[in-house]
Amino acid sequence: MNESLRSRLNRVQSAALVVGVAGLALCVLGAFVSGRQQFFASYLFGYLFWLNLSLGCFGIAMLQHLTGGRWGFVIRRFLEAGFMIIPLMALLFVPLLFGLQDLYAWARPTEVAVDPVLQNRANYLNPTGFIIRAVVVFAIWSSMAWCLRKWSLQQDQTTDPAPTRRLRTLSGPGMVIYPLTATFAYIDWAMSLEPDWYSTMFPVIIVIGQFLSTIAFSIVMLGLLRKEAPFAEVVSTTHFHHLGNLLLTFVMFWTYISFGQFLIIWSGNLPQEIVWYVHRIADGWKWIVVLLALFHFFVPFFLLLFRANKQRVPVLMTIAGFVFFVRILDVFWMVAPSFHPTGIRIHWLDVAAPLGVGGIWIAAFIYHLKRRDLLPRHDPRLQPVIAHAR
Amino acid sequence: MKAANPLYGLMAEFANERALLEATRRTYAGGYRRLDAYSPFPVEGLAQALGRRRTAVPLIVLIGGLTGGLGGYFLQYYAMAVDYKFNIGGRPLHSWPSFIPITFELTVLCASLSAVIGMLALNRLPEPYHPVFNVPEFARASVDRFFLCIESTDPVFELPETRRFLESLNPIRVMEVSS
């Protein structure tokens, strides 16, 4: 990494840190001014959005170790910097533990006393279980992330294929462990926001959303750095074309399963299932649904059908950046209506919280990015890629 | 005059795909347009070297997909909300969410069928007779040899010059293809 790029990254990092600290300070202020529940609801939304990005990096990195593919080598270091933030995200999770009663009906004894469903679930869904499961999933994610990064960096120092083999050996089971642990985590953190609601499709929507956020983020990062060494000599239109195809794939997949869940619940129309959507289309919330249908599916879908849009880097970056922001809206729509089930309410904390967590996330991302070469040069499978680019 | 010529074209044989690609580029640069290349496996860049820039297949697929989607939706709308009104669970007659799976499936079905049929039609397949098979050596086109054929209908085609041109590309041999 050359000095001019390093100094620019340093500037972005400081700016992100300032935004992060200011945002979190505003959140703390908001907790006193606007009440505990609004604070925890907004913080949960902001936190989950950025955690999604880290977990998406984790999943895509393992996917790429298994499948290979030219698109993956050029974004590998972004993915690694993204999943190395998981331990920090575990730390940022701690404040939520103080707000369980504000966030979840199952943590409020008065509500459990009158709800037979929650009474039957109490053996699983209780504060102790919540904390134990959170500790376990963060321990699994962090230790796997640590191994993935360590072996990937070992590739840089040796021609021995052992680290490459180890990466693949971990990624195979990892691709099973990651969605499974994410399922348990998001049942606790997000699905239980609606106390009686459940959907077996929900964790899939979460995981695919994480993949989509990550691909969009990686396209923007690669686009921003494409003219810098070492990317300038390796990155070609083909990489962006492939990443654009992946973006299209996950846009379609997200729509497919999101609509699938809706169709099944809508067809059944059972009170404890439909409540999720009743809260999420109430009054002004339905406009968020319209925005999601338009900008989370139709617009990116049709734009990404055209090859020229995927091969022109500024165009693809704009589409990807746009999808990234619409992802924020999707996570907001997932969390916030549970706290305002009668109509839309956007509090200033809903802006401060994602900015606060996001600032810290970006600063940590750049910290990890700066530590190493931006390309996994010694991955045995990268050599033909470099040769091909020349 | 050309119709009376029993010659379909001239064919050059090459040992590997790099030689074929290079020869194709030079032939195209030499002004020849009615030419085709044959190889046992897909060669990256060969279609571009032959001057094939755009294909109409994407447009055919788009039209097929839109037809399937709109047709599928209309079929259900007409059946459920106009022709045979039937109350299902007290829902509105025009319950669009339940129409989406069929609409989606018909979009995919019609789009993929138009892709296959459109590709075959644009390639003028199936074609039971093709003159290139009159050359015995051509059998190796599906094994280990690479061929470039300039058709005699090409405006620049002149028998002695074109033969000399093909020989200047260092082929294994140049053969006449009778039609």
XYZ file of C-alpha atoms in Angstrom:
569
model
C 0.000 0.000 0.000
C 1.545 3.315 -0.984
C 1.790 6.357 1.244
C -0.804 8.551 -0.488
C -3.446 5.802 -0.254
C -2.495 5.148 3.361
C -2.846 8.805 4.310
C -6.223 9.027 2.545
C -7.416 5.918 4.363
C -6.181 7.463 7.621
C -8.279 10.564 6.962
C -11.404 8.512 6.216
C -10.728 6.442 9.317
C -10.492 9.492 11.586
C -13.632 10.972 10.064
C -15.472 7.666 10.559
C -14.280 7.495 14.143
C -15.537 11.029 14.817
C -18.935 10.193 13.261
C -19.056 6.960 15.239
C -18.245 8.486 18.595
C -20.560 11.442 17.980
C -23.377 9.118 16.887
C -23.003 6.878 19.921
C -22.823 9.920 22.211
C -26.068 11.171 20.666
C -27.559 7.724 21.293
C -26.654 7.922 24.979
C -28.159 11.413 25.119
C -31.257 10.102 23.346
C -31.617 7.341 25.920
C -32.188 10.053 28.567
C -34.198 12.466 26.414
C -36.427 10.104 24.403
C -36.793 7.170 26.727
C -35.110 3.818 27.076
C -37.332 1.905 24.682
C -36.746 4.220 21.718
C -33.016 4.139 22.399
C -32.825 0.351 22.501
C -35.096 -0.062 19.462
C -32.978 2.323 17.370
C -29.720 0.868 18.639
C -30.884 -2.682 17.839
C -31.711 -1.586 14.279
C -28.386 0.206 13.744
C -26.457 -2.606 15.370
C -28.120 -5.405 13.375
C -27.520 -3.624 10.071
C -23.767 -3.463 10.603
C -23.563 -6.894 12.205
C -25.277 -8.205 9.059
C -22.441 -6.767 7.017
C -19.768 -8.458 9.149
C -21.572 -11.796 9.025
C -22.078 -11.477 5.274
C -18.314 -10.955 4.885
C -17.796 -14.065 7.015
C -20.139 -16.165 4.873
C -18.957 -14.944 1.473
C -15.302 -15.420 2.462
C -15.966 -19.076 3.313
C -18.061 -19.518 0.178
C -15.187 -18.172 -1.883
C -12.622 -20.443 -0.226
C -14.778 -23.360 -1.324
C -15.715 -22.278 -4.835
C -12.776 -20.154 -5.933
C -13.639 -17.696 -8.664
C -11.801 -14.644 -9.905
C -14.249 -12.188 -8.321
C -13.365 -13.424 -4.843
C -9.617 -12.862 -4.766
C -9.904 -9.152 -5.409
C -12.406 -8.625 -2.577
C -10.872 -11.151 -0.142
C -9.150 -8.515 2.009
C -12.383 -6.480 2.272
C -14.224 -9.593 3.440
C -11.501 -10.360 5.970
C -11.442 -6.821 7.333
C -15.243 -7.052 7.583
C -15.400 -10.307 9.532
C -12.489 -9.377 11.785
C -14.856 -6.764 13.291
C -17.057 -9.532 14.751
C -15.267 -9.469 18.175
C -15.795 -5.696 18.329
C -19.449 -6.219 17.369
C -19.708 -8.654 20.308
C -18.608 -5.779 22.547
C -21.165 -3.425 20.974
C -23.811 -6.109 21.633
C -23.394 -5.729 25.411
C -25.558 -2.553 25.765
C -28.524 -4.507 24.355
C -28.378 -6.863 27.355
C -29.455 -3.975 29.578
C -32.521 -3.349 27.450
C -34.041 -6.831 27.187
C -37.165 -5.754 29.046
C -37.552 -2.718 26.785
C -37.053 -4.748 23.610
C -38.689 -8.122 24.101
C -42.088 -9.066 25.491
C -40.738 -12.412 26.692
C -38.420 -10.561 29.071
C -41.319 -8.720 30.744
C -42.815 -10.965 33.477
C -46.137 -9.065 33.406
C -46.657 -9.930 29.749
C -45.481 -13.514 30.073
C -48.040 -13.977 32.862
C -50.940 -13.308 30.466
C -49.552 -14.973 27.321
C -49.720 -18.803 27.299
C -47.474 -18.953 24.189
C -44.704 -17.064 25.974
C -45.156 -19.250 29.069
C -44.578 -22.353 26.971
C -41.553 -20.755 25.339
C -40.105 -19.504 28.619
C -37.832 -22.518 29.028
C -35.975 -21.469 25.914
C -36.733 -17.778 25.497
C -35.527 -16.239 28.750
C -32.789 -13.722 29.622
C -30.292 -16.349 30.817
C -30.748 -18.448 27.680
C -30.514 -15.312 25.540
C -27.153 -14.372 27.058
C -25.766 -17.929 26.874
C -26.738 -18.267 23.204
C -25.270 -14.852 22.366
C -21.970 -15.755 24.065
C -21.836 -19.098 22.241
C -22.551 -17.715 18.756
C -20.096 -14.824 19.137
C -17.438 -17.237 20.414
C -17.978 -19.525 17.402
C -17.964 -16.661 14.885
C -14.950 -14.916 16.406
C -12.800 -18.041 16.653
C -13.642 -19.131 13.103
C -13.007 -15.608 11.825
C -9.662 -15.573 13.599
C -8.638 -18.868 11.957
C -9.778 -17.753 8.485
C -7.732 -14.566 8.738
C -4.662 -16.253 10.215
C -4.432 -18.937 7.529
C -5.156 -16.469 4.768
C -2.264 -14.294 5.962
C -0.053 -17.390 6.211
C -0.562 -17.842 2.465
C 1.341 -14.587 1.996
C 4.469 -15.955 3.645
C 4.736 -19.438 2.253
C 4.434 -21.432 -0.927
C 3.265 -24.412 1.119
C -0.318 -25.306 0.126
C -1.188 -26.297 3.729
C -2.901 -22.990 4.735
C -4.991 -23.069 1.555
C -6.087 -26.624 2.368
C -6.879 -25.681 5.966
C -8.996 -22.733 4.781
C -11.026 -25.069 2.622
C -11.359 -27.680 5.343
C -12.776 -25.093 7.751
C -15.003 -23.417 5.176
C -16.899 -26.612 4.313
C -18.370 -27.182 7.777
C -18.300 -23.395 8.219
C -20.926 -22.959 5.510
C -23.198 -25.174 7.624
C -22.278 -23.669 10.992
C -22.743 -20.063 9.883
C -26.423 -20.206 8.810
C -27.239 -22.493 11.758
C -25.736 -20.154 14.366
C -27.241 -17.148 12.575
C -30.640 -18.880 12.811
C -30.387 -19.236 16.584
C -29.058 -15.690 16.960
C -31.691 -13.972 14.837
C -34.561 -15.951 16.383
C -33.504 -14.361 19.665
C -32.608 -10.892 18.435
C -35.122 -10.164 15.699
C -37.831 -12.797 15.330
C -38.798 -12.602 19.017
C -39.547 -8.874 18.644
C -43.062 -10.047 17.743
C -43.659 -12.234 20.781
C -45.896 -14.961 19.299
C -44.610 -14.859 15.737
C -42.442 -17.431 14.028
C -41.354 -18.241 10.492
C -38.918 -20.891 9.346
C -38.117 -18.760 6.293
C -37.002 -15.776 8.381
C -33.371 -16.850 9.054
C -32.865 -17.517 5.325
C -34.062 -14.002 4.510
C -31.599 -12.665 7.095
C -28.620 -14.634 5.753
C -29.342 -13.770 2.115
C -29.757 -10.117 3.125
C -26.315 -10.320 4.744
C -24.820 -11.710 1.521
C -26.505 -8.975 -0.495
C -25.215 -6.175 1.774
C -21.710 -7.622 1.556
C -21.639 -7.946 -2.233
C -22.941 -4.372 -2.600
C -20.371 -3.079 -0.108
C -17.520 -4.981 -1.804
C -18.428 -3.579 -5.232
C -18.327 -0.037 -3.858
C -14.996 -0.649 -2.091
C -13.397 -2.290 -5.134
C -14.724 0.513 -7.321
C -13.232 3.162 -5.044
C -9.831 1.450 -4.900
C -9.666 0.079 -8.464
C -7.109 2.632 -9.647
C -4.776 2.144 -6.683
C -1.899 -0.297 -6.510
C -2.127 -3.267 -6.316
C -5.660 -3.371 -7.758
C -4.836 -1.288 -10.835
C -2.780 -4.102 -12.399
C -5.212 -6.913 -11.599
C -8.789 -5.625 -11.534
C -10.574 -5.669 -14.880
C -14.088 -5.198 -16.186
C -14.586 -8.960 -15.863
C -14.342 -8.762 -12.068
C -17.032 -6.092 -11.930
C -19.160 -8.060 -14.386
C -18.996 -11.150 -12.167
C -19.670 -9.163 -8.989
C -22.573 -7.439 -10.746
C -23.996 -10.853 -11.636
C -23.695 -11.907 -7.995
C -25.463 -8.713 -6.934
C -28.287 -9.518 -9.349
C -28.430 -13.099 -8.043
C -28.808 -12.024 -4.430
C -31.298 -9.267 -5.289
C -33.460 -11.951 -6.928
C -32.879 -14.503 -4.178
C -33.804 -11.968 -1.482
C -37.009 -11.126 -3.330
C -37.825 -14.780 -3.906
C -37.632 -15.791 -0.247
C -39.105 -12.540 1.104
C -42.112 -12.958 -1.135
C -42.193 -16.687 -0.348
C -42.536 -15.995 3.362
C -45.209 -13.385 2.706
C -47.188 -15.633 0.349
C -47.295 -18.536 2.811
C -48.285 -16.354 5.772
C -50.799 -14.418 3.667
C -52.377 -17.679 2.404
C -52.673 -19.119 5.905
C -53.839 -15.808 7.405
C -53.477 -17.160 10.947
C -53.596 -14.544 13.713
C -50.220 -15.375 15.310
C -48.465 -15.451 11.916
C -50.054 -12.549 10.045
C -49.313 -10.164 12.926
C -45.795 -9.614 11.563
C -47.177 -8.161 8.338
C -50.150 -6.400 9.971
C -47.667 -4.329 11.989
C -45.468 -3.811 8.948
C -48.132 -2.455 6.618
C -49.993 -0.385 9.218
C -50.641 3.152 8.035
C -47.392 4.775 6.807
C -45.362 1.555 7.027
C -46.937 0.392 3.756
C -45.027 3.121 1.951
C -41.817 1.484 3.143
C -43.116 -1.746 1.556
C -43.671 0.112 -1.717
C -40.158 1.584 -1.540
C -38.676 -1.855 -0.838
C -40.570 -3.467 -3.724
C -39.409 -0.731 -6.082
C -35.833 -0.179 -4.980
C -34.908 -3.463 -3.346
C -36.161 -5.408 -6.357
C -37.580 -3.847 -9.508
C -35.104 -1.034 -10.183
C -31.844 -2.915 -9.391
C -33.227 -6.060 -11.060
C -33.944 -4.375 -14.381
C -30.772 -2.276 -14.341
C -28.605 -5.307 -13.580
C -30.113 -7.315 -16.439
C -28.074 -5.197 -18.869
C -24.507 -6.305 -19.362
C -23.327 -2.762 -20.064
C -24.469 -1.627 -16.608
C -22.374 -4.325 -14.967
C -19.283 -3.567 -17.024
C -19.335 0.219 -16.598
C -17.779 0.611 -13.163
C -19.312 3.981 -12.108
C -22.787 2.734 -13.064
C -22.370 -0.537 -11.195
C -20.972 1.319 -8.146
C -24.027 3.581 -8.111
C -26.414 0.626 -8.282
C -24.482 -1.216 -5.555
C -24.323 1.848 -3.302
C -28.040 2.317 -3.802
C -28.786 -1.315 -2.899
C -26.619 -0.886 0.198
C -28.746 2.024 1.406
C -31.985 0.203 0.649
C -30.665 -2.657 2.793
C -30.667 -0.183 5.719
C -34.339 0.506 5.010
C -35.078 -3.227 4.967
C -33.468 -3.801 8.386
C -35.331 -0.743 9.718
C -38.610 -2.182 8.422
C -37.756 -5.471 10.117
C -37.114 -3.958 13.571
C -38.934 -0.652 14.042
C -42.612 -1.580 13.311
C -42.609 -3.891 16.342
C -42.257 -0.789 18.510
C -44.665 1.399 16.528
C -47.226 -1.161 15.313
C -49.915 1.406 14.476
C -47.988 3.570 12.021
C -44.668 4.794 10.789
C -42.450 6.735 13.147
C -38.912 7.721 12.281
C -37.096 9.047 15.328
C -33.833 10.993 15.116
C -32.241 8.121 17.038
C -32.969 5.915 14.016
C -30.439 8.054 12.163
C -27.961 8.503 15.009
C -27.719 4.792 15.878
C -26.745 3.410 12.440
C -24.348 6.334 11.978
C -22.789 5.714 15.385
C -22.321 1.965 14.976
C -21.423 2.461 11.306
C -18.711 5.011 12.073
C -17.071 2.614 14.503
C -17.489 -0.234 11.997
C -15.868 1.678 9.128
C -12.994 2.838 11.350
C -12.346 -0.761 12.450
C -12.681 -1.945 8.835
C -9.974 0.465 7.676
C -7.801 -0.517 10.630
C -7.827 -4.160 9.497
C -7.553 -3.217 5.820
C -4.400 -1.153 6.350
C -2.531 -3.899 8.162
C -1.815 -6.057 5.133
C -1.329 -6.149 1.386
C -4.671 -5.549 -0.340
C -4.396 -8.724 -2.428
C -3.896 -12.318 -1.280
C -0.967 -12.541 -3.683
C 0.216 -15.981 -2.736
C -3.077 -17.766 -2.937
C -2.106 -20.529 -5.351
C -5.259 -19.879 -7.329
C -4.605 -16.157 -7.770
C -1.522 -16.564 -9.992
C -3.496 -17.487 -13.128
C -5.790 -14.536 -12.394
C -2.888 -12.081 -12.389
C -1.453 -13.725 -15.494
C -4.816 -13.456 -17.217
C -5.195 -9.768 -16.384
C -1.904 -9.021 -18.111
C -21.912 -16.294 -61.947
C -21.226 -17.455 -58.406
C -24.337 -19.677 -58.397
C -22.786 -21.756 -61.164
C -19.649 -22.297 -59.122
C -19.824 -25.762 -57.522
C -17.263 -24.634 -54.953
C -18.674 -23.916 -51.441
C -15.462 -22.384 -50.212
C -11.885 -22.871 -49.103
C -10.947 -24.459 -45.825
C -7.709 -24.193 -43.859
C -6.748 -26.663 -41.158
C -4.841 -25.649 -37.999
C -3.187 -27.606 -35.228
C -4.291 -25.559 -32.238
C -6.741 -22.891 -31.118
C -4.150 -20.097 -30.960
C -3.271 -20.577 -34.625
C -6.973 -20.625 -35.514
C -7.679 -17.451 -33.528
C -4.726 -15.629 -35.084
C -5.682 -16.792 -38.598
C -9.300 -15.751 -38.061
C -8.236 -12.274 -36.944
C -6.023 -11.845 -39.985
C -8.673 -13.171 -42.350
C -11.234 -10.749 -40.962
C -8.683 -7.931 -41.211
C -8.071 -9.036 -44.829
C -11.633 -8.029 -45.681
C -13.296 -11.457 -45.684
C -16.717 -11.477 -44.026
C -18.471 -14.719 -45.027
C -16.352 -17.082 -43.000
C -16.794 -19.536 -40.179
C -14.473 -21.309 -37.762
C -14.818 -24.832 -36.376
C -13.167 -26.174 -33.253
C -13.670 -29.127 -30.893
C -14.202 -26.800 -27.909
C -15.303 -23.172 -27.355
C -12.442 -20.744 -27.994
C -12.611 -17.491 -26.070
C -12.599 -14.492 -28.391
C -13.260 -16.514 -31.563
C -16.797 -15.186 -32.028
C -15.477 -11.622 -31.761
C -12.670 -12.426 -34.218
C -15.286 -13.651 -36.690
C -17.020 -10.285 -36.411
C -20.008 -11.550 -34.431
C -20.671 -8.525 -32.247
C -24.288 -8.677 -31.154
C -26.915 -11.344 -31.109
C -30.669 -10.987 -31.035
C -31.086 -13.791 -28.471
C -31.348 -11.446 -25.414
C -34.146 -9.494 -27.102
C -35.989 -12.719 -28.002
C -35.631 -13.903 -24.383
C -36.950 -10.574 -23.074
C -39.977 -10.687 -25.345
C -40.583 -14.348 -24.455
C -40.307 -13.635 -20.736
C -42.642 -10.634 -20.859
C -45.163 -12.594 -22.917
C -45.063 -15.476 -20.447
C -45.366 -13.229 -17.411
C -48.150 -11.010 -18.705
C -49.977 -13.952 -20.272
C -49.730 -15.998 -17.091
C -51.022 -13.151 -14.965
C -53.866 -12.367 -17.347
C -54.853 -16.037 -17.563
C -55.291 -16.180 -13.798
C -56.948 -12.787 -13.559
C -59.453 -13.677 -16.261
C -60.173 -17.098 -14.783
C -60.420 -16.025 -11.145
C -61.877 -12.514 -11.279
C -63.915 -12.370 -14.504
C -64.967 -15.687 -15.983
C -65.451 -17.971 -12.975
C -65.773 -15.901 -9.817
C -65.089 -18.099 -6.811
C -64.850 -16.985 -3.208
C -61.732 -18.484 -1.625
C -61.379 -17.782 2.103
C -63.217 -14.473 1.769
C -60.308 -12.926 -0.148
C -60.839 -10.421 -2.953
C -61.413 -12.046 -6.336
C -58.323 -10.331 -7.704
C -55.863 -11.652 -5.069
C -52.584 -10.795 -6.735
C -50.195 -12.486 -4.260
C -51.546 -15.900 -5.176
C -51.031 -15.149 -8.892
C -47.324 -14.428 -8.519
C -45.912 -18.007 -8.417
C -47.593 -18.980 -11.715
C -46.644 -15.638 -13.268
C -43.044 -16.200 -12.206
C -42.946 -19.792 -13.451
C -44.454 -18.890 -16.830
C -41.975 -16.018 -17.193
C -39.089 -18.418 -16.616
C -40.586 -21.135 -18.831
C -41.301 -18.867 -21.793
C -37.992 -17.030 -21.437
C -35.965 -20.238 -21.417
C -37.935 -21.814 -24.269
C -37.454 -18.666 -26.355
C -33.741 -18.765 -25.559
C -33.413 -22.342 -26.874
C -35.725 -21.941 -29.860
C -34.353 -18.478 -30.693
C -30.779 -19.756 -30.566
C -31.619 -22.707 -32.840
C -33.526 -20.494 -35.283
C -30.777 -17.857 -35.486
C -28.197 -20.611 -36.064
C -30.510 -22.089 -38.738
C -30.510 -25.409 -36.930
C -31.260 -28.219 -37.438
C -29.387 -28.353 -40.736
C -29.303 -31.878 -42.228
C -26.763 -31.103 -44.968
C -23.692 -28.913 -44.765
C -20.973 -28.805 -47.454
C -18.070 -28.725 -44.973
C -18.615 -32.422 -44.309
C -17.603 -33.108 -47.926
C -14.000 -32.698 -46.782
C -12.831 -35.996 -45.238
C -10.283 -34.258 -42.966
C -13.114 -32.242 -41.396
C -14.052 -35.265 -39.251
C -11.270 -34.215 -36.901
C -13.023 -30.892 -36.185
C -14.735 -32.638 -33.291
C -11.517 -34.322 -32.118
C -8.276 -32.351 -32.293
C -8.128 -30.071 -35.341
C -9.229 -26.498 -35.966
C -10.718 -25.257 -39.236
C -11.376 -21.924 -40.858
C -13.628 -21.803 -43.922
C -14.071 -18.848 -46.286
C -17.219 -19.201 -48.358
C -17.119 -18.626 -52.102
C -20.071 -16.229 -51.843
C -17.811 -13.750 -50.046
C -17.494 -10.600 -52.212
C -13.691 -10.613 -51.831
C -13.426 -14.337 -52.682
C -11.228 -15.072 -55.748
C -9.993 -18.648 -56.012
C -6.243 -18.260 -56.616
C -5.802 -15.194 -54.355
C -7.860 -16.557 -51.481
C -5.965 -19.841 -51.610
C -2.655 -17.978 -51.499
C -3.950 -15.860 -48.654
C -4.983 -18.912 -46.623
C -1.629 -20.572 -47.312
C 0.132 -17.471 -46.011
C -1.506 -18.112 -42.608
C 0.661 -21.244 -42.085
C -2.101 -23.864 -41.973
C -1.461 -27.611 -42.051
C -3.228 -27.706 -45.399
C -5.786 -25.806 -47.486
C -8.679 -27.731 -48.999
C -11.433 -26.975 -51.483
C -14.960 -27.573 -50.232
C -17.415 -28.674 -52.896
C -20.976 -27.638 -52.362
